[in-house]
Amino acid sequence: MYSDGKLCGKVVAKCIATDVNTKKSWLDDSHGFYLTTLWLIQTHFILGFYRHYKFLHRYKNGFGVTGSVLNGGGSWPFEDAMPSDWADMIDGYQNAALASRLGIPIIYGIDAVHGNNNVYGATIFPHNIGLGATRDADLIRRIGAATALEVRAMGAHWAFAPCVAALRNPRWGRSYECYSEDANTICELTTLVSGLQGEPPKEHPNGYPFLAGRNNVVACAKHFVGDGGTENGTNEGNTIVSFEDLERIHLPPYLNCLSQGVSTVMASYSSWNGSKLHSNYFLLTELLKQKLGFKGFIISDWEALDRLSEPFGSNYRNCVKISVNAGIDMVMVPFKYERFIHDLTDLVQSGEVPMARIDDAVERILRVKFVAGLFEHPLTDRSLLGTVGCTEHRELGREAVRKSLVLLKNGKHVDKPFLPLDRNAKRILVTGTHADDLGYQCGGWTKAWFGLSGRITIGTTLLDAIKAIVGDQTEVIYEKYPSEESLASSEGFSYAIVAVGESPYAETLGDNSELIIPFNGSDIVTTVAERIPTLMILFSGRPMVLEPTVLEKTEAVVSAWLPGSEGQGMADVIFGDYDFEGKLPVSWFKRVEQLPLNADADLYDPLFPLSFVGEYPSEESLASSEGFSYAIVAVGESPYAETLGDNSELIIPFNGSDIVTTTEAVVSAWLPGSEGQGMADVIFGDYDFEGKLPVSWFKRVEQLPLNADANL
């Protein structure tokens, strides 16, 4: 039943009342009891259909069938399994559940975080950091709907998405899972929830789980709360902020998710002011469930209970107690499920975990299963198999790539933009570690948890896209690393496209304190750019260090983020079929020593600010320059204070000198404050100029210090 819960609540209450007279009867069946635990089915744990079913029958005979199954990242029925193979496996689990005493179906969850990314041939959309650059809430909703179809097609019911963390430090290994550093932007882009689950009617009660129909999946807002604000950007670290800042920066996106009927929320590995989120009663129960009115269920993260004690996994019984009592309703237990069942059983029998807490958890889990329609339609709808990687979804992915690209530089001189590229150029060089690597292009959480390299799925690399779009007479020379021969014959190339960036990673494996482009990426770019006019395309899950020499020597720089499987979207834009639309979703630092660097800070001196769009005077404006009487061009410094303002070069930022070049008049306005009318009063002649230079203005920084009382 896909319902708003009015009838569903009565049915849930009836189910909970079953066998409630004795605690023992609850402990005998994992569905009547809280033991609706997630099991991690990983290839190193269970391989192949035979061993999958052997596990199921062993578990069913010993404990009753589990209430939910988690598909771990990088786990498949077998490598490159087709969607129908997935459906066979998941339906096998479901049939075993339906054959149990109560016949309550499982809910099968999967990390479909940028498309159904575990499944070979699925559409891989840009990671959230790229989607954040689009600022397109409707696009993200449509991506959610497409992802829901591809997840349903292989039999799963639940996607562990979206991540709505505020990215406050790009050193964090999960940066690419975030839409932005800015809470308002993230709130606007939580529409993935409505895409995955369907859009609830206006009268739907806030906080109550919702699912529109069989073509939708249960969504999961994560990771509650503050995971993007940890000290030094450390994964699973400690977010040290006041409750007021937690409410202002990290909590708002969850309110938007709740208003859309998000069915589940995942707790964060991280801590808030030293208190682990998985054992934080105030945040999980008092705030999320009671104050905000969340009626779905809270799921733990993978093996999170083991992280509640030192050393890892010690004092497990207490970890179970404090997490369940704090408000965790369902637990991901990948390995020690027998220990978990034993300890929780004992805790309930001893009264250390109250029966009321068990009742609440069971009610919440069954409520979501009813709302999801699992009782009416527990098995795969195989009519959806054709949606996996279909043309319509790939075109949607291509659109997302186009809209996510951020132009950071275009030409060394404002009147000579380098882009768009000439598709009919005689000869072009395509080089770099990322030009023809689909795995690098997709990033982490693609086929494997941490991502892979090479042709790992079906898709189009940047090189493929370039070859498809250029003219028939254009010769494309590809070299992963530029050869001496090509560099020596550089005059034979019209231009070069150099693609560099990060290798795939996930979670703690991605924590990075240096943020230098790997594989000598900066050196590759400058080596080519010194000889051939060069477009640099950066593939990364976050801002990286852009060396001054890279920005100086290249003709153009584009941030492509982690665009996924549909590389044609990049060629569409760099060759001019579409304009650049992407805006920076985060602040781009000059030096890692500045981090954390956010637009709401008192001291803010980025290389490129939040929402930067690479805006320069348009070709159209410059071409029609005779139609303008004059131009007023305002350039200058970004804000800074104290040590952050020390500057040995004193060059006008954001290519200011290139934008201006030849002038008729120059005015120094210093930092004039809020009353800009005063500038217009003078430049339009209502008042005379009266200011006198308070300091000596140098010709070259090499002259400094330069004062009027100096001998020279």
mmCIF file of N, CA and C in Angstrom, residues 406-410 538 546 551 556-559 561 580 584 588 607-608 612-614 616 655:
data_model
loop_
_atom_site.group_PDB
_atom_site.id
_atom_site.type_symbol
_atom_site.label_atom_id
_atom_site.label_comp_id
_atom_site.label_asym_id
_atom_site.label_seq_id
_atom_site.Cartn_x
_atom_site.Cartn_y
_atom_site.Cartn_z
ATOM 1 N N VAL A 406 32.457 24.201 -14.623
ATOM 2 C CA VAL A 406 32.733 25.565 -14.168
ATOM 3 C C VAL A 406 33.962 26.094 -14.903
ATOM 4 N N LEU A 407 33.797 27.222 -15.574
ATOM 5 C CA LEU A 407 34.890 27.865 -16.293
ATOM 6 C C LEU A 407 35.681 28.729 -15.319
ATOM 7 N N LEU A 408 36.938 28.374 -15.113
ATOM 8 C CA LEU A 408 37.782 29.126 -14.188
ATOM 9 C C LEU A 408 38.662 30.151 -14.899
ATOM 10 N N LYS A 409 38.995 29.868 -16.155
ATOM 11 C CA LYS A 409 39.813 30.803 -16.934
ATOM 12 C C LYS A 409 39.491 30.598 -18.401
ATOM 13 N N ASN A 410 39.440 31.697 -19.160
ATOM 14 C CA ASN A 410 39.199 31.593 -20.602
ATOM 15 C C ASN A 410 39.989 32.658 -21.328
ATOM 16 N N LEU A 538 40.166 19.729 -15.227
ATOM 17 C CA LEU A 538 40.485 19.124 -13.936
ATOM 18 C C LEU A 538 39.335 18.237 -13.480
ATOM 19 N N LEU A 546 45.846 24.997 -7.396
ATOM 20 C CA LEU A 546 46.145 25.455 -8.751
ATOM 21 C C LEU A 546 47.378 26.348 -8.677
ATOM 22 N N LEU A 551 48.019 28.486 -13.836
ATOM 23 C CA LEU A 551 47.079 29.525 -14.235
ATOM 24 C C LEU A 551 47.713 30.499 -15.228
ATOM 25 N N ALA A 556 43.102 28.172 -20.909
ATOM 26 C CA ALA A 556 41.783 28.023 -20.285
ATOM 27 C C ALA A 556 41.834 26.893 -19.270
ATOM 28 N N VAL A 557 41.014 27.029 -18.219
ATOM 29 C CA VAL A 557 40.923 26.010 -17.170
ATOM 30 C C VAL A 557 39.451 25.750 -16.883
ATOM 31 N N VAL A 558 39.077 24.470 -16.863
ATOM 32 C CA VAL A 558 37.704 24.058 -16.585
ATOM 33 C C VAL A 558 37.710 23.040 -15.462
ATOM 34 N N SER A 559 36.847 23.233 -14.479
ATOM 35 C CA SER A 559 36.629 22.217 -13.446
ATOM 36 C C SER A 559 35.460 21.352 -13.890
ATOM 37 N N TRP A 561 34.747 18.416 -12.188
ATOM 38 C CA TRP A 561 34.364 17.611 -11.032
ATOM 39 C C TRP A 561 34.525 16.127 -11.350
ATOM 40 N N PHE A 580 28.805 27.597 -20.885
ATOM 41 C CA PHE A 580 29.112 27.229 -19.506
ATOM 42 C C PHE A 580 28.033 27.792 -18.597
ATOM 43 N N LEU A 584 30.651 27.829 -8.983
ATOM 44 C CA LEU A 584 31.396 27.113 -7.948
ATOM 45 C C LEU A 584 30.492 26.822 -6.751
ATOM 46 N N TRP A 588 37.130 28.278 -3.650
ATOM 47 C CA TRP A 588 38.383 27.678 -4.128
ATOM 48 C C TRP A 588 39.542 28.427 -3.478
ATOM 49 N N LEU A 607 40.912 32.068 -4.040
ATOM 50 C CA LEU A 607 41.366 32.192 -5.419
ATOM 51 C C LEU A 607 40.162 32.467 -6.311
ATOM 52 N N PHE A 608 39.107 31.686 -6.101
ATOM 53 C CA PHE A 608 37.824 31.901 -6.773
ATOM 54 C C PHE A 608 36.730 31.788 -5.710
ATOM 55 N N PHE A 612 31.456 31.514 -8.128
ATOM 56 C CA PHE A 612 32.215 32.054 -9.257
ATOM 57 C C PHE A 612 31.780 31.366 -10.544
ATOM 58 N N VAL A 613 31.600 32.150 -11.594
ATOM 59 C CA VAL A 613 31.116 31.590 -12.865
ATOM 60 C C VAL A 613 32.036 31.921 -14.031
ATOM 61 N N GLY A 614 33.222 32.443 -13.764
ATOM 62 C CA GLY A 614 34.134 32.746 -14.862
ATOM 63 C C GLY A 614 33.593 33.813 -15.782
ATOM 64 N N TYR A 616 33.295 37.006 -17.828
ATOM 65 C CA TYR A 616 34.097 38.043 -18.447
ATOM 66 C C TYR A 616 33.212 38.759 -19.465
ATOM 67 N N ASN A 655 42.326 37.998 -12.603
ATOM 68 C CA ASN A 655 42.742 38.480 -13.928
ATOM 69 C C ASN A 655 42.287 39.921 -14.175
#
